[in-house]
Short mmCIF file of C-alpha atoms in Angstrom, two decimals:
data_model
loop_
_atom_site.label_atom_id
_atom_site.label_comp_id
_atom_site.label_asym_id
_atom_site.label_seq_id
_atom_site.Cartn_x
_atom_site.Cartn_y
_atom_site.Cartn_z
CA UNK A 29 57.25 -43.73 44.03
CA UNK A 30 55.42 -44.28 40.59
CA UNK A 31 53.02 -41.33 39.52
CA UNK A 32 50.18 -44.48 38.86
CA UNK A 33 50.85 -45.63 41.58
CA UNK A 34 49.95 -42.90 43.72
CA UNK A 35 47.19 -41.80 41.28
CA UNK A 36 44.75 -44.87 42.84
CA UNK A 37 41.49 -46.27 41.84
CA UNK A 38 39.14 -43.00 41.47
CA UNK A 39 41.83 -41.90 38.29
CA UNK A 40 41.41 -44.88 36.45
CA UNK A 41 37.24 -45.01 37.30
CA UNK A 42 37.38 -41.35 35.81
CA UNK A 43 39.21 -42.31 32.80
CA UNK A 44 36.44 -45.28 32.22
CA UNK A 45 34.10 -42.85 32.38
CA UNK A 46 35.33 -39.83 29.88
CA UNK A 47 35.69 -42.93 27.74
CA UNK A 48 32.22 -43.93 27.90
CA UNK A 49 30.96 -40.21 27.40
CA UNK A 50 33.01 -39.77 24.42
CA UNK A 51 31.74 -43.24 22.51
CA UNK A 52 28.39 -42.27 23.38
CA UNK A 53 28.68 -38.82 22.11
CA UNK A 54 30.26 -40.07 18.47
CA UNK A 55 27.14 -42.74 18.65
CA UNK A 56 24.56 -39.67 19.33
CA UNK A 57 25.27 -37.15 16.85
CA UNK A 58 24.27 -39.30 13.76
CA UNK A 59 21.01 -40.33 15.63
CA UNK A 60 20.15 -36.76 16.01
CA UNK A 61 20.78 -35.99 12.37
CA UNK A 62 18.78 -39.24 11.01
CA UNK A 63 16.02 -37.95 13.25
CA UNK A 64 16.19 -35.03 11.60
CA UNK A 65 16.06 -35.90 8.42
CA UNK A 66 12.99 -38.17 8.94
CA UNK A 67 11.19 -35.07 10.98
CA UNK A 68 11.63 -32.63 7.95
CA UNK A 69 10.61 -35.31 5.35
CA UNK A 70 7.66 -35.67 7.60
CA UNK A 71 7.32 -32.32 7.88
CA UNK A 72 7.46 -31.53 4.23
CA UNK A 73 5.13 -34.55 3.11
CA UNK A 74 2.89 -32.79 5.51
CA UNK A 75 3.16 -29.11 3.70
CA UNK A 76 2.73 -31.14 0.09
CA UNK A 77 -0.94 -32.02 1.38
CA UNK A 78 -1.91 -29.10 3.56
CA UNK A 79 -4.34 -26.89 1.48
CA UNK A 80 -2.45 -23.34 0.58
CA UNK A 81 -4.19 -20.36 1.72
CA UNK A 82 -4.82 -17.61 -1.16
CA UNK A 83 -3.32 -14.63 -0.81
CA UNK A 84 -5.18 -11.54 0.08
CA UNK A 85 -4.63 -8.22 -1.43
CA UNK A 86 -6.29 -4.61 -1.32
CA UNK A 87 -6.90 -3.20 -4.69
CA UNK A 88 -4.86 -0.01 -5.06
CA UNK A 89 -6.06 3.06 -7.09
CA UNK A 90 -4.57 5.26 -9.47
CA UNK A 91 -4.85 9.12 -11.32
CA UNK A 92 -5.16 7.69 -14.95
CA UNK A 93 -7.32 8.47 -17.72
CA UNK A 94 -9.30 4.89 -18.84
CA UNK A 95 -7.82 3.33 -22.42
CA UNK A 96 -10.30 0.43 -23.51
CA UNK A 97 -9.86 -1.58 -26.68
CA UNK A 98 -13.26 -0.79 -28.60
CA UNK A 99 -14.96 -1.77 -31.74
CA UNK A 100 -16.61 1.24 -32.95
CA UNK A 101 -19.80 1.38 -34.79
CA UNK A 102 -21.07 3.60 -37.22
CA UNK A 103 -24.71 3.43 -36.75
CA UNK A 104 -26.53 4.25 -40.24
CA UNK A 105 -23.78 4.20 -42.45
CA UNK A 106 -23.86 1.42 -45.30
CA UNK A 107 -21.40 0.73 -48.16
CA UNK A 108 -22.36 2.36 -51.55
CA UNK A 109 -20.86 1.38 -54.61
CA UNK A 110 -20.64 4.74 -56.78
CA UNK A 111 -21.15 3.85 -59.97
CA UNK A 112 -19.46 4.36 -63.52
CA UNK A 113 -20.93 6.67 -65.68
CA UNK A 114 -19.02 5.54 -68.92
CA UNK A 115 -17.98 2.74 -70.64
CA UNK A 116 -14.43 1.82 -71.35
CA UNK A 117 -10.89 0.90 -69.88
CA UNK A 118 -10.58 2.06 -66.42
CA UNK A 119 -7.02 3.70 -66.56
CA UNK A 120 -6.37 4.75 -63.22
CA UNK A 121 -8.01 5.54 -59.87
CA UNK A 122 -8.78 9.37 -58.05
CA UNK A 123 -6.16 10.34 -55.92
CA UNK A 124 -7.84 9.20 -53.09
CA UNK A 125 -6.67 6.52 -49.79
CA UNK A 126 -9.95 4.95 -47.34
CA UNK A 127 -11.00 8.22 -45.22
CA UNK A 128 -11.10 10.04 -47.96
CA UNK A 129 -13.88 12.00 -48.09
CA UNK A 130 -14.55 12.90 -51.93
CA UNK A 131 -15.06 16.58 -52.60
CA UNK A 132 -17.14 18.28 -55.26
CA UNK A 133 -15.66 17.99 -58.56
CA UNK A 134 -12.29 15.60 -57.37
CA UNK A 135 -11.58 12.74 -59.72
CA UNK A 136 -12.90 9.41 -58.27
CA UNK A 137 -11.87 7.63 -61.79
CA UNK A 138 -10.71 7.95 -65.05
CA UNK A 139 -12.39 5.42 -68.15
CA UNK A 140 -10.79 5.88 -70.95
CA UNK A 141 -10.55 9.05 -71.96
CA UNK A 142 -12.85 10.70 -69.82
CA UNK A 143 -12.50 12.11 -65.97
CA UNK A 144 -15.45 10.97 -63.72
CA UNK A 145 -15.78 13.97 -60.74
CA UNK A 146 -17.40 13.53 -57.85
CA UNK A 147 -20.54 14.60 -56.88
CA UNK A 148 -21.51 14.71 -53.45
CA UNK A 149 -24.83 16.52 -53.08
CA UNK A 150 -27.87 14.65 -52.07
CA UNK A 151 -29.26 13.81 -55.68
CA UNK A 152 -27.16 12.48 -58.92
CA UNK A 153 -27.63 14.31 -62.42
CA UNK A 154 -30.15 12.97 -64.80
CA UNK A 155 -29.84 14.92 -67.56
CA UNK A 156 -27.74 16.98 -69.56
CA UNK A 157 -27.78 21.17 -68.67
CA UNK A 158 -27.72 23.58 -70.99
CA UNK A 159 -28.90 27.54 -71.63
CA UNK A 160 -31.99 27.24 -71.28
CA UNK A 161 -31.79 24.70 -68.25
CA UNK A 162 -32.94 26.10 -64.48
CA UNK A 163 -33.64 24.12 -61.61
CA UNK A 164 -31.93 22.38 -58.08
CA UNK A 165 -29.36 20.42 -60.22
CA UNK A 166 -28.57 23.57 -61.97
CA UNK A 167 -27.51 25.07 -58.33
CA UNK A 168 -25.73 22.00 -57.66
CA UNK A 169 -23.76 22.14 -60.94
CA UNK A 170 -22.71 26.05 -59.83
CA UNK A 171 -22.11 24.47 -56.50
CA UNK A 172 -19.84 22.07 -58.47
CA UNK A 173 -18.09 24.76 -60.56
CA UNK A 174 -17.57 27.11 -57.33
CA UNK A 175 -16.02 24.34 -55.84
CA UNK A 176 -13.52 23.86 -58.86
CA UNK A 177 -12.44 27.44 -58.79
CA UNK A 178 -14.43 27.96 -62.32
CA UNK A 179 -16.93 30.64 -63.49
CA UNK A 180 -20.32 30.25 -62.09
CA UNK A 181 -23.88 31.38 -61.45
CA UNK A 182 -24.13 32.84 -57.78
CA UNK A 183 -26.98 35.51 -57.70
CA UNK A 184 -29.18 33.46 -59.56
CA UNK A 185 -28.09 29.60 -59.11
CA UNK A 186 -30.57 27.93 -59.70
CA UNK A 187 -30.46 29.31 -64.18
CA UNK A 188 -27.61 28.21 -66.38
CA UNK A 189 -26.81 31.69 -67.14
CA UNK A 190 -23.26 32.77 -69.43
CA UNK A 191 -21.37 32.37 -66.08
CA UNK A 192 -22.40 29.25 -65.81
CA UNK A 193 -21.54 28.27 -69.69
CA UNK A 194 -18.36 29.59 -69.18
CA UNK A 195 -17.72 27.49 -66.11
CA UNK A 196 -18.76 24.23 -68.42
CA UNK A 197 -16.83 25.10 -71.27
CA UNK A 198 -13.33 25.41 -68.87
CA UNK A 199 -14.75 21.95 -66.89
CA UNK A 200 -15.25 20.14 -70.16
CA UNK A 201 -11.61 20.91 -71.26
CA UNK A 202 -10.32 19.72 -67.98
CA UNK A 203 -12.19 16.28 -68.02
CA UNK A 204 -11.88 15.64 -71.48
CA UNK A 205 -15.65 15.84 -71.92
CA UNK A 206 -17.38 17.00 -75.19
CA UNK A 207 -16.53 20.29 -75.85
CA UNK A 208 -18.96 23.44 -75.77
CA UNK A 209 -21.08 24.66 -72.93
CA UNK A 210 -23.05 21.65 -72.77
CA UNK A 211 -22.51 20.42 -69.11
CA UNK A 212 -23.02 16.25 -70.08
CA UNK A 213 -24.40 14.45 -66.84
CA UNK A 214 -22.50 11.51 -67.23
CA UNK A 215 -19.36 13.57 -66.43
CA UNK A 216 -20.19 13.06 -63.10
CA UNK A 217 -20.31 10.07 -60.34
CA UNK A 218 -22.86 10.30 -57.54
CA UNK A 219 -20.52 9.66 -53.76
CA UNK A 220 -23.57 11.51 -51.74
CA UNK A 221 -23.23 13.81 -48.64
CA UNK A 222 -20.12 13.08 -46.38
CA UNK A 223 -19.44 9.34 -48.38
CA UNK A 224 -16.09 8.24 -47.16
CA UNK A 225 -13.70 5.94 -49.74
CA UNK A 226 -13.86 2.31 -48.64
CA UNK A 227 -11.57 1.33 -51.55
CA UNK A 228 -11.54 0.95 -55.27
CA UNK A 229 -12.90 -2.81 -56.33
CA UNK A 230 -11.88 -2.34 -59.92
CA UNK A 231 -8.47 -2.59 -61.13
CA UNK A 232 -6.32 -0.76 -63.51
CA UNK A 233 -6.75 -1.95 -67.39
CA UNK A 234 -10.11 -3.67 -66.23
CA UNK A 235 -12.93 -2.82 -68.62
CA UNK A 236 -16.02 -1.90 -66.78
CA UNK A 237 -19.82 -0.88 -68.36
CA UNK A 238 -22.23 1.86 -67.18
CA UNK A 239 -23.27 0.90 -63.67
CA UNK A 240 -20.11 -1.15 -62.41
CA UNK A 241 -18.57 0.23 -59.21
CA UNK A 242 -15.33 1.87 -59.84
CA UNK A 243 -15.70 3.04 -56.21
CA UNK A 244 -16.71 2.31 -52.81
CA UNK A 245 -17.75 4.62 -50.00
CA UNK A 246 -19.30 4.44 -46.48
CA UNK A 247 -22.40 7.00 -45.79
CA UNK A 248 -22.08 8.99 -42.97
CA UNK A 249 -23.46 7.40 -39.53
CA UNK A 250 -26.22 9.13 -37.96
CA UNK A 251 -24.96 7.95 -34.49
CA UNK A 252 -22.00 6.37 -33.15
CA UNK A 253 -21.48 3.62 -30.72
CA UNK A 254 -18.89 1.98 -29.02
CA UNK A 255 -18.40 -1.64 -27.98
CA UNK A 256 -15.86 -3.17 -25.36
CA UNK A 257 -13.60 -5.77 -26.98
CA UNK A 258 -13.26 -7.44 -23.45
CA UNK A 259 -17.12 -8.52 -22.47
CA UNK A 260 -18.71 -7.69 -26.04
CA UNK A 261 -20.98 -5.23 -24.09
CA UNK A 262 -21.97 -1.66 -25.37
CA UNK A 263 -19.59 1.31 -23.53
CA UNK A 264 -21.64 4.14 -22.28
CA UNK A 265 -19.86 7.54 -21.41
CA UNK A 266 -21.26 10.26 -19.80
CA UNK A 267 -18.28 12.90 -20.51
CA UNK A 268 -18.35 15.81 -22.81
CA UNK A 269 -16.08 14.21 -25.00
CA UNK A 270 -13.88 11.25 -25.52
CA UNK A 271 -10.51 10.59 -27.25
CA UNK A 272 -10.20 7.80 -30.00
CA UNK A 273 -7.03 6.77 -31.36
CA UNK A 274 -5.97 4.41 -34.01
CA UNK A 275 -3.92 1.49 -33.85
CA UNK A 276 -1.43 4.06 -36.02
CA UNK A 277 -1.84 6.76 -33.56
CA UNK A 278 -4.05 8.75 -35.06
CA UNK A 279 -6.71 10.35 -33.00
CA UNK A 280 -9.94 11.79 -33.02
CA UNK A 281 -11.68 14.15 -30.29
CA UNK A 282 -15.37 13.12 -30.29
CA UNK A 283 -18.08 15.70 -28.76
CA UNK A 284 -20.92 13.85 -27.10
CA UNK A 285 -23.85 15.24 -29.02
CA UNK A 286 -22.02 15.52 -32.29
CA UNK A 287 -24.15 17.51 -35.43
CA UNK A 288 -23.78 15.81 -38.93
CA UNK A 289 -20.69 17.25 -40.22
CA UNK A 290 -18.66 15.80 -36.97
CA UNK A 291 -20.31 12.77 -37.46
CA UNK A 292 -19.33 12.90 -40.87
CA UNK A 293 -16.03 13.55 -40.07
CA UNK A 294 -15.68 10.68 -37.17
CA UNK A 295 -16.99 8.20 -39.43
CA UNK A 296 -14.19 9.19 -42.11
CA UNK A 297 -11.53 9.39 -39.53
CA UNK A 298 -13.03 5.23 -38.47
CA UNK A 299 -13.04 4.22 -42.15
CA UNK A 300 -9.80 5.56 -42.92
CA UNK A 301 -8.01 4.13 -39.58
CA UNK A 302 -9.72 1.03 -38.65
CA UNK A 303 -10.35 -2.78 -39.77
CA UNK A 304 -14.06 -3.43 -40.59
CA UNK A 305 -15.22 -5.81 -38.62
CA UNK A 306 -19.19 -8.07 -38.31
CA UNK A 307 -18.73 -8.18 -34.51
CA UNK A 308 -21.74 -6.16 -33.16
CA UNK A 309 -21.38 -6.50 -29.21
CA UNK A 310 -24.66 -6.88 -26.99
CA UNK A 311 -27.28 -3.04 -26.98
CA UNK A 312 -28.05 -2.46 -23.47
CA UNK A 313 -31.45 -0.38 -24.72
CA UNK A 314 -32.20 -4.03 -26.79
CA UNK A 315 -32.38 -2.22 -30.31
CA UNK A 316 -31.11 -3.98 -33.30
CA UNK A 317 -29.36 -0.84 -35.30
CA UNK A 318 -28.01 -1.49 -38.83
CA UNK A 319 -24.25 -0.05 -39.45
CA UNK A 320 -20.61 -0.38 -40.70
CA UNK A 321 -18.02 -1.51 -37.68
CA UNK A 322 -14.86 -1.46 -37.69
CA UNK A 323 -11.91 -2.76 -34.35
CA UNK A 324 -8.31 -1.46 -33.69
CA UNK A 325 -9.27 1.25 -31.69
CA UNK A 326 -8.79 2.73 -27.73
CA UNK A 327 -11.15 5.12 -26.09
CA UNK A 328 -10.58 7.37 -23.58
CA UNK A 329 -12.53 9.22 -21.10
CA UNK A 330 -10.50 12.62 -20.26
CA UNK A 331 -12.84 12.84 -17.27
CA UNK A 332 -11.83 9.70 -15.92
CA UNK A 333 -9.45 10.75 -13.25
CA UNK A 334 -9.02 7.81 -10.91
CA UNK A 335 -8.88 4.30 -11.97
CA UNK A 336 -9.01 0.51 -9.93
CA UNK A 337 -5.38 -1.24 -10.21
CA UNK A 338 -4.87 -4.97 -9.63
CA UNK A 339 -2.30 -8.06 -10.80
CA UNK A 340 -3.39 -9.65 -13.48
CA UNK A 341 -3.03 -12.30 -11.95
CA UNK A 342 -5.63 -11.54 -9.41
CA UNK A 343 -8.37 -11.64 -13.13
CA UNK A 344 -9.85 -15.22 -13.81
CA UNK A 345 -11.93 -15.37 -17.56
CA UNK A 346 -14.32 -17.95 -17.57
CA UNK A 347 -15.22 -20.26 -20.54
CA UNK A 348 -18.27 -18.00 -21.39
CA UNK A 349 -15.41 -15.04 -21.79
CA UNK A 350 -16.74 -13.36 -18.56
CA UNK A 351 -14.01 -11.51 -16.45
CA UNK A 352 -13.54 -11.93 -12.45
CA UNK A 353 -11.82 -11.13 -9.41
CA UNK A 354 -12.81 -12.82 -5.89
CA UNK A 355 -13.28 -10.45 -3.04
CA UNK A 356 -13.34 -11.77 0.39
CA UNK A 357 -15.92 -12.65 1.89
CA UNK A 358 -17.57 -12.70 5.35
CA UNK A 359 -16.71 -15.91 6.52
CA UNK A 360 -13.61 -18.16 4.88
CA UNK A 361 -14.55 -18.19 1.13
CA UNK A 362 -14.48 -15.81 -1.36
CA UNK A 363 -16.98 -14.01 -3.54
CA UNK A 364 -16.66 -13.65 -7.85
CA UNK A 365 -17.22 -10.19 -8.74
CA UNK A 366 -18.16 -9.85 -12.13
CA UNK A 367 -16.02 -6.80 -14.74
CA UNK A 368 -17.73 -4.84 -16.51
CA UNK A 369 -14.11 -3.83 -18.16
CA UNK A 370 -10.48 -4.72 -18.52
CA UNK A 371 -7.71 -2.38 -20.05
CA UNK A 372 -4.01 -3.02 -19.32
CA UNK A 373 -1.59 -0.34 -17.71
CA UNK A 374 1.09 1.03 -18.49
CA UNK A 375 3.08 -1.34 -15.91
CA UNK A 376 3.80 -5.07 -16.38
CA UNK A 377 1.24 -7.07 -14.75
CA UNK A 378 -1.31 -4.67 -13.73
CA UNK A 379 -4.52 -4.16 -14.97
CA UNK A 380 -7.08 -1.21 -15.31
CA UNK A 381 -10.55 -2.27 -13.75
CA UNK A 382 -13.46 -0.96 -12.52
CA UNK A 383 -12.96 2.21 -10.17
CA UNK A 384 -15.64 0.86 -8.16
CA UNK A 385 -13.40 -1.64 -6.61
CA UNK A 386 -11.13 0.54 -5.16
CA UNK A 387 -10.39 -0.16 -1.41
CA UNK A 388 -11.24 -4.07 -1.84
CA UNK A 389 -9.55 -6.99 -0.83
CA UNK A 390 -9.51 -9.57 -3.68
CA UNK A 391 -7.28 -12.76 -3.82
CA UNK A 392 -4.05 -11.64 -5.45
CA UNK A 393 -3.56 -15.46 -7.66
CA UNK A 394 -6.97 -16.99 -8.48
CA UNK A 395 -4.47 -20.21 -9.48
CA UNK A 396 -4.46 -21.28 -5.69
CA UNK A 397 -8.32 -21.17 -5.56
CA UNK A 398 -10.00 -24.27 -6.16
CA UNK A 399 -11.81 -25.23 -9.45
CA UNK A 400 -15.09 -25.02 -7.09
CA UNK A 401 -14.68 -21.43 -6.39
CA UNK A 402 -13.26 -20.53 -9.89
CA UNK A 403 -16.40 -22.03 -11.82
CA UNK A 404 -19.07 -19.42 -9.44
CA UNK A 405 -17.70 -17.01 -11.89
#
């Protein structure tokens, strides 16, 4: 007998349905995936409008010593212009670069013919020495003479004894001044105590007159102060000591409590190593104090062990130049808290802050907070 035959109805009702399943199966699948497609476009439009939520870090801490950019000021000095002595052709210059700190008896200048040294005591010479001169410029010009390596007057400094003629006659040979053991004032150029070289403002084959400035020097500060290139505010440090270092890696250990002749010292080591500078920063103690400054420098506190770390891009600087983070608050904002200082690390993208912070939770990208919250800084 035929196989359809025999097979009967139910087979071919079967068949009619596997049929149906399959066309409804190839008509299903591209619903599902248009559905889909409209659900995540939905989805996304949804995410494009949703507010985002700003991150929330805790600030981390570090064993570091603190490196701030600084301008530093040297309260009390002043630019002095040290005067010629001479008339004439100024034919060259001391052997001398900013810093340096003119000793007794170095060459600051030479006008024409004649050597201009350096005096650095507290007074210039008025007048012309001789045998039967005694006095305090007397000592200074033994002072002068001991400092040149040349016969002088040490018992009894204060007389221009034969020592001391002997000493002038060498010293006038050497400077091509008048010969004899007249010592001729004008031999001389007053730098004063501790004067650092600014620069010379005269050039070679210039003539200059009696009183034009063949030199320039800085006095020595009576103080020092430091002020934060970041906020413009004055740095107070409570250390024993602090290193400063030049843009050209020199360095300077300062002593908190320095005497005069470290003072003197710092303030050549500034002069020498620094740009000078008319930016004054903000006194905390409100006193107005007159002074040379001068930028391109970093101080360090030894003594600061332990320092604040966060990303910089956790910092948000207001138009008024004042620095921020936002720590979170008790309910859903965020507070601004206010820097005092700023000093990049020694790692891409992290910043030095205040060690006070330590052990907060800030927002880790003040771009996702709203203008709102960014202007409360």
């Amino acid at each position: 007998m035929d196989e359809r035959k025999r097979a009967g109805p139910d087979s071919s009702i079967w068949m009619t349905v596997a049929q149906l399943a399959v066309i409804a199966v190839v008509w299903a699948v591209p619903a599902v995936l248009l559905a889909a497609l409209v659900l995540g476009a939905r989805t996304a439009e949804l995410l494009a409008v949703r507010p985002e939520v700003a991150a929330i870090i805790t600030v981390g801490s570090q064993d570091e010593t603190i490196a701030d950019s600084v301008v530093v000021k040297l309260v009390g000095s002043e630019e002095r212009d040290v005067a010629s002595s001479v008339e004439g052709v100024l034919v060259r210059h001391g052997d001398a670069t900013p810093g340096t700190v003119f000793s007794d008896g170095q060459v600051v200048a030479q006008v024409g013919d004649r050597m201009l040294i350096a005096n650095g005591g507290a007074l210039p010479f008025h007048r012309d020495l001789g045998r039967s001169s005694a006095g305090e410029d007397v000592a200074r010009l033994n002072e002068i003479l001991a400092a040149l390596d040349l016969p002088f007057e040490k018992s009894r400094n204060t007389s221009f004894t034969s020592r001391t003629a002997l000493g002038v006659r060498q010293l006038n040979q050497r400077i091509n001044a008048p010969t004899g053991e007249v010592f001729r004032f004008d031999s001389t150029v007053f730098v004063g105590p501790g004067g650092a070289l600014v620069g010379f403002p005269a050039s070679i084959g210039d003539t200059v007159q009696r009183g034009d400035a063949v030199a320039v020097v800085a006095s020595a500060p009576s103080s020092v102060a430091f002020v934060l290139e970041q906020t413009r505010t004055r740095l107070r440090w409570e250390s024993e000591h602090a290193l400063v270092q030049a843009a050209d890696g020199a360095e300077f250990t300062l002593q908190r409590g320095a005497g005069a002749d470290e003072l003197a010292a710092f303030g050549a080591f500034v002069v020498g190593h620094g740009r000078a500078t008319t930016e004054q920063g903000a006194d905390p103690d409100g006193a107005a104090e007159s002074g040379l400054s001068f930028s391109r420098f970093r101080f360090s506190d030894p003594d600061a062990g332990t320092v604040a770390l966060v990303p910089a891009t956790s910092l948000h600087t207001s138009a008024s130049g004042r620095t921020c983070v936002f720590a979170e608050g008790d309910g859903e904002g965020v507070a601004p808290v206010a820097l005092s200082h700023t000093s990049q690390a020694n790692k891409t993208g992290v910043v030095e802050v205040d060690p006070g912070l330590m052990g907060s939770r800030i927002v880790a990208d003040v771009s996702r907070l709203s203008p709102e919250a960014l202007g409360a800084c």
